[in-house]
Coordinates of C-alpha atoms and ligand atoms in Angstrom, one line a residue:
X284 CA 195.8 131.4 -60.5
X285 CA 195.8 131.2 -64.2
X286 CA 193.0 130.2 -66.5
X287 CA 193.5 129.2 -70.1
X288 CA 190.4 129.7 -72.3
X289 CA 189.9 127.0 -74.9
X290 CA 188.5 128.7 -78.0
X291 CA 189.4 126.3 -80.9
X292 CA 186.9 126.0 -83.7
X293 CA 187.2 122.2 -84.3
X294 CA 186.8 119.4 -81.9
X295 CA 190.3 118.0 -82.7
X296 CA 192.0 121.3 -82.0
X297 CA 190.0 121.9 -78.8
X298 CA 190.9 118.4 -77.5
X299 CA 194.6 119.1 -78.2
X300 CA 194.3 122.6 -76.5
X301 CA 192.6 121.0 -73.5
X302 CA 195.4 118.5 -73.1
X303 CA 198.1 121.1 -73.3
X304 CA 196.3 123.6 -71.1
X305 CA 195.8 121.1 -68.4
X306 CA 199.6 120.9 -68.0
X307 CA 200.1 124.6 -67.4
X308 CA 197.0 126.1 -66.0
X309 CA 195.0 126.0 -62.8
X310 CA 191.7 126.5 -64.7
X311 CA 190.5 125.9 -68.2
X312 CA 187.6 127.7 -69.6
X313 CA 185.7 125.8 -72.3
X314 CA 184.3 128.5 -74.6
X315 CA 181.4 126.5 -75.9
X316 CA 180.1 129.4 -77.9
X317 CA 183.2 129.1 -80.1
X318 CA 183.9 125.3 -79.9
X319 CA 180.3 124.2 -80.4
X320 CA 178.1 122.4 -77.9
X321 CA 178.2 118.8 -79.1
X322 CA 181.8 118.3 -77.9
X323 CA 181.3 119.2 -74.2
X324 CA 181.3 115.6 -72.8
X325 CA 184.5 114.6 -74.6
X326 CA 186.3 117.8 -73.7
X327 CA 185.4 117.5 -70.0
X328 CA 186.4 113.8 -69.9
X329 CA 189.7 114.6 -71.6
X330 CA 190.4 117.4 -69.1
X331 CA 189.5 115.1 -66.2
X332 CA 191.7 112.3 -67.4
X333 CA 194.6 114.8 -68.0
X334 CA 194.5 116.3 -64.6
X335 CA 192.4 115.8 -61.5
X336 CA 193.4 119.3 -60.1
X337 CA 192.6 121.6 -63.0
X338 CA 189.2 123.2 -62.6
X339 CA 186.8 123.4 -65.5
X340 CA 184.8 126.5 -66.3
X341 CA 182.1 126.1 -68.9
X342 CA 181.1 129.3 -70.7
X343 CA 178.8 130.1 -73.5
X344 CA 179.5 133.7 -74.0
X345 CA 176.6 136.0 -75.1
X346 CA 177.3 137.5 -78.5
X347 CA 177.1 141.1 -77.3
X348 CA 179.7 140.4 -74.6
X349 CA 182.1 138.3 -76.7
X350 CA 185.3 140.3 -77.3
X351 CA 187.0 140.5 -80.6
X352 CA 190.7 140.1 -81.0
X353 CA 192.5 143.0 -82.7
X354 CA 190.6 144.1 -85.8
X355 CA 189.0 140.7 -86.4
X356 CA 185.2 140.6 -86.5
X357 CA 183.4 139.4 -83.4
X358 CA 183.4 135.6 -83.6
X359 CA 180.3 133.9 -84.8
X360 CA 178.6 131.9 -82.0
X361 CA 178.4 128.2 -82.5
X362 CA 175.4 128.1 -80.2
X363 CA 172.2 129.2 -81.9
X364 CA 170.0 130.7 -79.2
X365 CA 169.4 131.1 -75.5
X366 CA 167.6 127.8 -75.2
X367 CA 170.6 126.0 -76.6
X368 CA 172.9 127.9 -74.3
X369 CA 170.8 127.0 -71.2
X370 CA 170.8 123.4 -72.3
X371 CA 174.6 123.4 -72.6
X372 CA 175.1 125.1 -69.2
X373 CA 172.7 122.6 -67.6
X374 CA 174.6 119.7 -69.2
X375 CA 177.8 121.2 -67.8
X376 CA 176.2 121.1 -64.3
X377 CA 175.0 117.5 -64.8
X378 CA 178.5 116.5 -65.9
X379 CA 180.0 118.1 -62.8
X380 CA 181.9 121.1 -64.2
X381 CA 183.5 123.1 -61.4
X382 CA 182.1 126.4 -62.6
X383 CA 179.6 127.7 -65.1
X384 CA 179.7 131.3 -66.3
X385 CA 176.4 133.1 -66.9
X386 CA 176.1 136.8 -67.8
X387 CA 174.2 139.1 -65.5
X388 CA 172.4 140.3 -68.7
X389 CA 170.8 136.8 -69.1
X390 CA 168.4 137.9 -66.3
X391 CA 166.8 136.6 -63.2
X392 CA 164.9 133.6 -64.6
X393 CA 167.9 132.0 -66.3
X394 CA 170.3 132.7 -63.4
X395 CA 167.9 131.3 -60.8
X396 CA 167.1 128.2 -62.9
X397 CA 170.8 127.4 -63.1
X398 CA 171.3 128.2 -59.4
X399 CA 168.5 125.8 -58.5
X400 CA 170.0 123.0 -60.6
X401 CA 173.4 123.5 -59.1
X402 CA 172.0 123.2 -55.6
X403 CA 169.9 120.2 -56.6
X404 CA 173.1 118.5 -57.8
X405 CA 174.8 119.0 -54.4
X406 CA 176.7 122.2 -55.2
X407 CA 179.5 120.5 -57.1
X408 CA 179.2 123.2 -59.8
X409 CA 179.5 126.8 -58.8
X410 CA 178.4 129.9 -60.6
X411 CA 180.3 132.8 -62.0
X412 CA 178.1 135.8 -62.8
X413 CA 179.8 137.9 -65.4
X414 CA 179.6 141.3 -67.0
X415 CA 181.7 142.4 -70.0
X416 CA 181.9 145.8 -71.6
X417 CA 183.6 145.3 -74.9
X418 CA 183.7 149.0 -75.7
X419 CA 184.9 150.9 -72.7
X420 CA 185.4 151.1 -68.9
X421 CA 182.4 152.7 -67.2
X422 CA 183.1 154.9 -64.1
X423 CA 183.8 153.2 -60.8
X424 CA 180.3 154.1 -59.4
X425 CA 178.7 152.4 -62.3
X426 CA 180.9 149.3 -61.9
X427 CA 180.1 149.1 -58.2
X428 CA 176.4 149.1 -59.1
X429 CA 177.0 146.3 -61.5
X430 CA 179.0 144.4 -58.9
X431 CA 176.0 144.7 -56.4
X432 CA 173.6 143.4 -59.0
X433 CA 175.9 140.4 -59.5
X434 CA 176.5 139.9 -55.8
X435 CA 172.7 139.8 -55.2
X436 CA 172.7 136.3 -56.6
X437 CA 175.4 135.2 -54.1
X438 CA 177.5 133.6 -56.8
X439 CA 180.8 131.9 -56.1
X440 CA 182.6 134.5 -58.2
X441 CA 181.7 137.8 -59.7
X442 CA 183.4 138.6 -63.0
X443 CA 183.6 142.2 -64.3
X444 CA 185.7 142.8 -67.4
X445 CA 185.8 146.0 -69.3
X446 CA 187.8 147.5 -72.1
X447 CA 190.7 149.8 -71.3
X448 CA 190.8 152.9 -73.5
X449 CA 193.4 154.6 -71.2
X450 CA 195.9 153.2 -68.7
X451 CA 193.8 154.8 -65.9
X452 CA 191.0 152.4 -66.8
X453 CA 193.1 149.7 -65.3
X454 CA 193.1 151.5 -61.9
X455 CA 189.3 151.9 -62.0
X456 CA 188.7 148.2 -62.6
X457 CA 191.4 147.0 -60.2
X458 CA 189.7 149.1 -57.5
X459 CA 186.8 146.6 -57.5
X460 CA 189.1 143.8 -56.2
X461 CA 189.8 145.2 -52.7
X462 CA 186.1 146.4 -52.6
X463 CA 184.9 142.9 -53.3
X464 CA 187.3 141.3 -50.9
X465 CA 186.2 143.5 -48.0
X466 CA 182.7 142.1 -48.7
X467 CA 184.1 138.5 -48.8
X468 CA 183.1 138.2 -52.4
X469 CA 185.5 136.4 -54.8
X470 CA 186.0 138.5 -58.0
X471 CA 187.7 138.4 -61.4
X472 CA 188.2 141.9 -62.5
X473 CA 190.4 143.1 -65.3
X474 CA 190.5 145.1 -68.5
X475 CA 190.7 143.8 -72.1
X476 CA 192.5 145.6 -74.8
X477 CA 196.1 146.6 -75.6
X478 CA 196.1 149.0 -72.7
X479 CA 194.6 146.5 -70.3
X480 CA 197.6 144.2 -69.8
X481 CA 198.5 146.0 -66.6
X482 CA 195.3 144.8 -64.9
X483 CA 195.8 141.3 -66.1
X484 CA 199.2 141.1 -64.3
X485 CA 198.1 143.0 -61.2
X486 CA 194.7 141.5 -60.6
X487 CA 196.0 138.2 -59.1
X488 CA 198.5 140.1 -56.9
X489 CA 195.6 142.2 -55.5
X490 CA 193.6 139.1 -54.7
X491 CA 191.6 138.7 -57.9
X492 CA 190.4 135.1 -58.1
X493 CA 192.2 134.4 -61.4
X494 CA 193.6 135.9 -64.5
X495 CA 193.4 134.6 -68.1
X496 CA 196.3 133.7 -70.3
X497 CA 196.8 131.8 -73.6
X498 CA 198.9 128.9 -74.7
X499 CA 200.1 130.9 -77.7
X500 CA 199.8 134.5 -78.7
X501 CA 197.6 133.6 -81.7
X502 CA 195.1 131.9 -79.4
X503 CA 193.8 135.0 -77.6
X504 CA 190.1 134.8 -76.6
X505 CA 190.2 138.5 -75.7
X506 CA 192.6 141.2 -76.7
X507 CA 195.5 141.9 -74.4
X508 CA 195.9 138.4 -73.1
X509 CA 199.5 137.3 -72.4
X510 CA 200.8 133.8 -72.9
X511 CA 201.0 131.6 -69.8
X512 CA 204.7 131.6 -70.0
X513 CA 204.9 135.4 -70.0
X514 CA 202.3 135.6 -67.3
X515 CA 204.1 133.2 -65.0
X516 CA 207.4 135.1 -65.5
X517 CA 205.8 138.5 -64.8
X518 CA 204.1 137.2 -61.7
X519 CA 207.4 135.7 -60.4
X520 CA 209.1 138.9 -61.1
X521 CA 206.5 140.9 -59.2
X522 CA 206.5 138.4 -56.3
X523 CA 210.3 139.0 -56.1
X524 CA 210.9 135.3 -56.9
X525 CA 212.9 135.8 -60.0
X526 CA 216.6 135.4 -59.6
X527 CA 219.1 136.7 -62.3
X528 CA 218.8 136.7 -65.3
X529 CA 215.7 138.9 -65.0
X530 CA 213.9 137.0 -67.8
X531 CA 215.3 134.4 -70.1
X532 CA 213.0 135.8 -72.8
X533 CA 214.8 139.1 -72.5
X534 CA 218.4 137.8 -71.8
X535 CA 218.6 135.1 -74.4
X536 CA 216.9 136.8 -77.3
X537 CA 220.0 138.3 -78.8
X538 CA 222.4 135.4 -78.1
X539 CA 222.2 132.1 -80.0
X540 CA 221.7 129.5 -77.4
X541 CA 224.7 127.2 -77.0
X542 CA 225.6 123.8 -75.6
X543 CA 223.6 120.6 -75.1
X544 CA 223.1 118.4 -72.1
X545 CA 221.8 115.0 -71.2
X546 CA 219.4 115.0 -68.2
X547 CA 218.9 111.7 -66.3
X548 CA 219.8 109.7 -63.3
X549 CA 222.1 107.8 -63.6
X550 CA 223.9 109.0 -66.7
X551 CA 227.4 107.6 -66.2
X552 CA 227.0 104.7 -68.7
X553 CA 225.4 106.8 -71.4
X554 CA 227.0 106.8 -74.9
X555 CA 225.2 110.0 -75.9
X556 CA 228.1 112.4 -75.1
X557 CA 230.5 110.3 -77.2
X558 CA 228.1 110.2 -80.1
X559 CA 226.8 113.8 -80.0
X560 CA 230.2 115.4 -79.5
X561 CA 231.7 113.5 -82.5
X562 CA 228.7 114.6 -84.6
X563 CA 228.8 118.2 -83.4
X564 CA 232.5 118.4 -84.3
X565 CA 231.8 117.0 -87.8
X566 CA 229.0 119.5 -88.2
X567 CA 231.4 122.3 -87.5
X568 CA 229.5 123.3 -84.3
X569 CA 231.9 124.3 -81.6
X570 CA 229.5 123.8 -78.7
X571 CA 229.6 120.6 -76.6
X572 CA 227.3 118.0 -75.1
X573 CA 227.6 116.9 -71.6
X574 CA 225.8 114.5 -69.2
X575 CA 224.2 115.9 -66.0
X576 CA 223.1 113.6 -63.2
X577 CA 219.9 115.4 -62.1
X578 CA 218.2 115.4 -58.7
X579 CA 215.5 117.9 -59.4
X580 CA 214.2 118.0 -63.0
X581 CA 212.2 121.2 -62.5
X582 CA 215.3 123.0 -61.2
X583 CA 217.3 121.5 -64.1
X584 CA 214.9 123.0 -66.6
X585 CA 215.2 126.5 -65.1
X586 CA 219.0 125.9 -65.5
X587 CA 218.5 125.3 -69.2
X588 CA 216.8 128.6 -69.6
X589 CA 219.3 130.5 -67.4
X590 CA 222.4 128.9 -68.8
X591 CA 221.8 129.5 -72.4
X592 CA 221.6 125.8 -73.2
X593 CA 220.1 125.1 -76.7
X594 CA 218.9 121.6 -76.2
X595 CA 218.6 118.6 -73.9
X596 CA 218.2 114.9 -74.1
X597 CA 216.0 113.5 -71.4
X598 CA 216.4 110.0 -70.1
X599 CA 215.3 107.6 -67.3
X600 CA 213.6 108.5 -65.0
X601 CA 212.4 111.9 -66.2
X602 CA 210.8 111.3 -69.6
X603 CA 207.3 111.7 -68.2
X604 CA 208.0 113.9 -65.2
X605 CA 209.7 116.6 -67.3
X606 CA 206.5 117.3 -69.3
X607 CA 204.9 119.5 -66.7
X608 CA 207.8 122.0 -66.7
X609 CA 207.8 122.6 -70.5
X610 CA 206.2 125.5 -72.3
X611 CA 205.0 123.5 -75.2
X612 CA 204.9 119.8 -76.2
X613 CA 204.7 118.6 -79.8
X614 CA 201.7 116.5 -80.8
X615 CA 203.5 113.2 -81.2
X616 CA 205.2 113.5 -77.8
X617 CA 201.9 114.5 -76.2
X618 CA 200.2 111.5 -77.7
X619 CA 203.0 109.1 -76.6
X620 CA 203.0 110.7 -73.2
X621 CA 206.8 111.0 -72.9
X622 CA 209.5 113.6 -73.9
X623 CA 213.1 112.7 -74.6
X624 CA 214.2 115.9 -76.3
X625 CA 214.0 119.6 -75.3
X626 CA 214.6 122.5 -77.6
X627 CA 215.3 125.9 -75.9
X628 CA 213.8 128.4 -78.2
X629 CA 214.8 131.8 -76.8
X630 CA 213.8 130.8 -73.3
X631 CA 210.7 128.7 -74.4
X632 CA 211.2 125.0 -73.7
X633 CA 209.6 122.7 -76.2
X634 CA 209.4 119.0 -75.7
X635 CA 209.7 116.3 -78.5
X636 CA 209.9 112.5 -78.7
X637 CA 212.6 111.1 -81.0
X638 CA 212.4 107.6 -79.6
X639 CA 209.5 106.7 -81.9
X640 CA 211.1 108.3 -84.9
X641 CA 214.4 106.5 -84.2
X642 CA 212.6 103.2 -83.9
X643 CA 210.6 103.8 -87.1
X644 CA 213.6 104.9 -89.1
X645 CA 215.4 101.7 -88.1
X646 CA 212.6 99.5 -89.3
X647 CA 211.6 101.5 -92.3
X648 CA 215.1 101.3 -93.8
X649 CA 214.5 97.6 -94.3
X650 CA 210.8 96.9 -94.3
X651 CA 207.3 98.4 -94.9
X652 CA 205.3 98.6 -91.7
X653 CA 201.9 99.2 -93.3
X654 CA 199.5 96.3 -92.8
X655 CA 202.0 94.4 -90.7
X656 CA 201.4 93.2 -87.1
X657 CA 204.1 93.7 -84.4
X658 CA 204.1 92.1 -81.0
X659 CA 205.5 94.9 -78.7
X660 CA 206.9 93.5 -75.4
X661 CA 206.5 95.9 -72.6
X662 CA 204.1 98.6 -71.5
X663 CA 206.3 101.5 -70.5
X664 CA 207.3 104.7 -72.3
X665 CA 209.4 102.9 -75.0
X666 CA 206.5 100.5 -75.7
X667 CA 204.2 103.5 -76.1
X668 CA 206.6 105.1 -78.5
X669 CA 206.9 101.9 -80.5
X670 CA 203.2 101.2 -80.7
X671 CA 202.5 104.8 -81.6
X672 CA 205.0 104.7 -84.5
X673 CA 203.5 101.4 -85.8
X674 CA 200.0 102.8 -85.8
X675 CA 201.2 106.0 -87.5
X676 CA 202.8 103.9 -90.2
X677 CA 199.6 101.9 -90.8
X678 CA 200.7 98.8 -88.9
X679 CA 199.0 97.0 -86.0
X680 CA 200.7 96.7 -82.6
X681 CA 199.9 93.9 -80.2
X682 CA 200.8 94.7 -76.6
X683 CA 202.5 91.9 -74.7
X684 CA 203.4 92.5 -71.0
X685 CA 204.3 90.7 -67.8
X686 CA 201.8 92.7 -65.7
X687 CA 198.4 92.3 -67.3
X688 CA 196.9 95.5 -65.7
X689 CA 199.6 97.8 -67.2
X690 CA 199.5 96.0 -70.6
X691 CA 195.7 96.1 -70.8
X692 CA 195.7 99.8 -69.9
X693 CA 198.0 100.6 -72.8
X694 CA 196.2 98.4 -75.3
X695 CA 192.8 100.0 -74.4
X696 CA 194.3 103.4 -74.9
X697 CA 195.7 102.5 -78.3
X698 CA 192.7 100.3 -79.2
X699 CA 194.8 97.3 -80.0
X700 CA 195.0 93.7 -78.7
X701 CA 196.8 92.6 -75.5
X702 CA 198.4 89.3 -74.5
X703 CA 200.1 88.4 -71.2
X704 CA 203.8 87.6 -71.7
X705 CA 203.1 84.0 -70.5
X706 CA 200.7 83.5 -73.5
X707 CA 203.1 84.7 -76.2
X708 CA 202.7 81.4 -78.1
X709 CA 199.2 82.3 -79.1
X710 CA 200.2 85.5 -81.0
X711 CA 200.5 85.5 -84.8
X712 CA 202.4 88.6 -86.0
X713 CA 205.0 89.6 -88.6
X714 CA 207.4 91.2 -86.2
X715 CA 208.4 91.3 -82.5
X716 CA 209.9 94.3 -80.7
X717 CA 211.4 94.1 -77.2
X718 CA 211.1 97.3 -75.3
X719 CA 211.9 95.9 -71.8
X720 CA 215.4 95.9 -70.3
X721 CA 215.5 92.1 -70.2
X722 CA 218.9 91.0 -71.7
X723 CA 220.6 94.3 -71.1
X724 CA 224.3 94.4 -69.9
X725 CA 225.2 92.8 -67.5
X726 CA 222.3 90.3 -67.8
X727 CA 223.3 89.2 -71.2
X728 CA 222.1 85.6 -70.7
X729 CA 218.5 86.7 -70.4
X730 CA 215.7 87.0 -73.0
X731 CA 212.1 88.1 -72.6
X732 CA 210.8 85.2 -74.7
X733 CA 211.5 81.5 -75.2
X734 CA 213.6 80.7 -78.4
X735 CA 210.9 78.4 -79.8
X736 CA 208.4 81.3 -80.0
X737 CA 210.8 83.3 -82.4
X738 CA 210.4 80.9 -85.3
X739 CA 206.9 82.4 -85.9
X740 CA 208.3 85.9 -86.6
X741 CA 209.9 87.4 -89.7
X742 CA 211.4 90.4 -88.0
X743 CA 212.8 90.8 -84.5
X744 CA 214.0 94.0 -83.0
X745 CA 215.5 94.8 -79.6
X746 CA 215.7 98.4 -78.3
X747 CA 218.6 97.4 -76.1
X748 CA 221.9 98.5 -77.6
X749 CA 224.3 97.1 -75.0
X750 CA 225.1 94.4 -76.0
X751 CA 224.9 95.0 -79.7
X752 CA 223.4 91.6 -80.2
X753 CA 221.2 90.5 -77.2
X754 CA 220.3 86.9 -76.5
X755 CA 216.9 87.7 -78.1
X756 CA 218.6 88.8 -81.3
X757 CA 221.1 85.9 -81.3
X758 CA 218.3 83.4 -81.0
X759 CA 216.1 85.2 -83.5
X760 CA 219.0 85.1 -86.0
X761 CA 219.4 81.4 -85.4
X762 CA 215.7 81.0 -86.2
X763 CA 216.1 82.8 -89.5
X764 CA 214.5 86.1 -88.5
X765 CA 215.7 89.4 -89.9
X766 CA 217.1 91.2 -86.8
X767 CA 217.3 94.9 -85.9
X768 CA 219.7 96.2 -83.2
X769 CA 218.8 98.9 -80.7
X770 CA 222.0 100.6 -81.6
X771 CA 220.5 101.7 -84.9
X772 CA 217.5 103.1 -83.0
X773 CA 219.9 104.8 -80.6
X774 CA 221.8 106.5 -83.4
X775 CA 218.6 107.7 -85.2
X776 CA 216.9 109.0 -82.0
X777 CA 220.2 111.0 -81.3
X778 CA 220.4 112.2 -84.9
X779 CA 216.8 113.4 -84.8
X780 CA 217.7 115.4 -81.6
X781 CA 220.6 117.1 -83.3
X782 CA 218.4 117.9 -86.3
X783 CA 215.8 119.5 -84.0
X784 CA 218.5 121.5 -82.1
X785 CA 220.6 122.7 -85.1
X786 CA 218.3 122.4 -88.1
X787 CA 221.2 120.6 -89.9
X788 CA 221.1 117.0 -91.0
X789 CA 223.7 115.2 -88.7
X790 CA 226.3 112.7 -89.9
X791 CA 224.4 109.5 -89.2
X792 CA 227.0 107.1 -90.7
X793 CA 229.7 108.6 -88.5
X794 CA 227.5 108.4 -85.4
X795 CA 226.7 104.7 -86.1
X796 CA 230.4 103.9 -86.7
X797 CA 231.4 105.4 -83.4
X798 CA 228.6 103.6 -81.4
X799 CA 229.2 100.3 -83.1
X800 CA 233.0 100.6 -82.5
X801 CA 232.6 101.4 -78.8
X802 CA 230.1 98.6 -78.3
X803 CA 232.1 96.0 -80.2
X804 CA 235.2 97.0 -78.2
X805 CA 233.4 96.6 -74.8
X806 CA 232.0 93.2 -75.9
Ligands
ATR127 P1 210.5 102.5 -70.4 O1 209.9 103.8 -70.1 O2 212.0 102.6 -70.7 O3 209.8 101.7 -71.4 P2 209.4 101.3 -68.0 O4 208.3 102.3 -67.9 O5 210.1 101.0 -66.7 O6 210.5 101.7 -69.0 O7 208.8 100.0 -68.6 C1 209.5 98.8 -68.6 C2 208.7 97.7 -69.2 O8 209.5 96.5 -69.2 C3 207.5 97.3 -68.3 O9 206.4 97.1 -69.1 C4 207.9 96.1 -67.5 O10 206.9 95.2 -67.3 P3 205.9 95.3 -66.0 O11 204.8 96.2 -66.5 O12 205.4 93.9 -65.8 O13 206.7 95.9 -64.9 C5 208.8 95.4 -68.5 N1 209.8 94.6 -67.8 C6 210.8 95.0 -67.0 N2 211.5 94.0 -66.5 C7 210.9 92.9 -67.0 C8 211.1 91.5 -66.8 N3 212.1 91.0 -66.1 N4 210.3 90.6 -67.5 C9 209.3 91.1 -68.2 N5 209.0 92.4 -68.4 C10 209.8 93.3 -67.8

């Protein structure tokens, strides 16, 4: 099992790290000595709402046992003294953390006080008793003595971490794992330091309770930590589960990744291959873009790494499901909660959302969004992208949905008003954006709203691009509204994908021409 320590120095960064860590780890460790105590409640709530299964460890590392990374000075503790530390750990118990970590060196009184509180609270929170040697690895006899001192408290887990000065130190520390297991004691035992990486990889294989890894290399909380991505690959390799190529990180590094795919189900009607292939040709890029009807999105992503594919578009029904398989997700996509674009960066898959940028570019070409109100019809992924973009541009979204529960949920999350679709008449807004599929080919005689309602809006946009002019847009035009077609959004979201994959500005005018020509022809 893998634990990601959250060590950020600001609340905002820590919240972001918690969200991302919950997607790829089994445990997160909130290092409150680095983050600062006043954010504990928010961090725990965020972790719980991101994942029910990820376990939370709350730690307030003693200064003397806090490791430094590389040549950097030992980090300043954000927690002033032992009283503050105890109060924090007690708060973690009150809030139902899965584990608290307390150093053996904090002594009998502190450990017993926390044990009593955990028992009083029904045993929901369990205790890790830890020992860290930030200078060296003591001999095995000494480590066993320390282990016995920790074990005396009957903790859920004993943690003994030393610093490897030599590769042999790894063997000393790893010896503790079978020793503890024979005594039915769960243990985390590994070495820090550049020479300690071996123990980090082997500890879980020997039965160590967990190993630590970071989201990014720069985010190490202790020297020698691998990234989650590397750690998972190494473990798969050692478990014999890795099929060729041995590691995409190794095999793709020297080759520029090629080719692009659309992952969805169904994909037969998609116009993305037509548009992207024309654009790639114009950009002088020989590779091509093809549509893949996917059964298993996790398997498809392994295929991206293995098949040297530079980028993917993701469409229905995988925009949310794909997120758990990615190595990183950009901030906007994370906030929206959906990914429609993947960049394969030397075997590292990074998720983006260009739906919201596509939509915003379409509107911003003609109007200013700041201080304008938009009724957003729908409460799915596209509605989230639209509302997110409006807020980012300084506008105000109003969520309008058929199912009140879903609409209210989204409006509460975005802190904006909600109206049931049946009460649209009561809304006063500048613009209206339809994000539902009502009116899409072949149901071209349908519209999500009554024509009379449209007279109250200056701007009306439909994200549907087939037909080019939906019933909603035709009626809006008749009412004198300024209308925006989903085809423009489709072109911009695709162009933004190409920009992310190639770093080159794509030929938007050509892409638009091709899409409008095809859609006009089919009409
Ligand atoms: P996407 O991720 O593409 O936005 P989605 O998650 O399936 O797609 O969301 C579709 C939205 O369109 C939903 O909000 C849905 O309303 P409900 O929450 O009531 O299901 C809305 N929608 C779909 N068909 C609709 C219809 N016939 N009338 C009104 N709203 C509809």
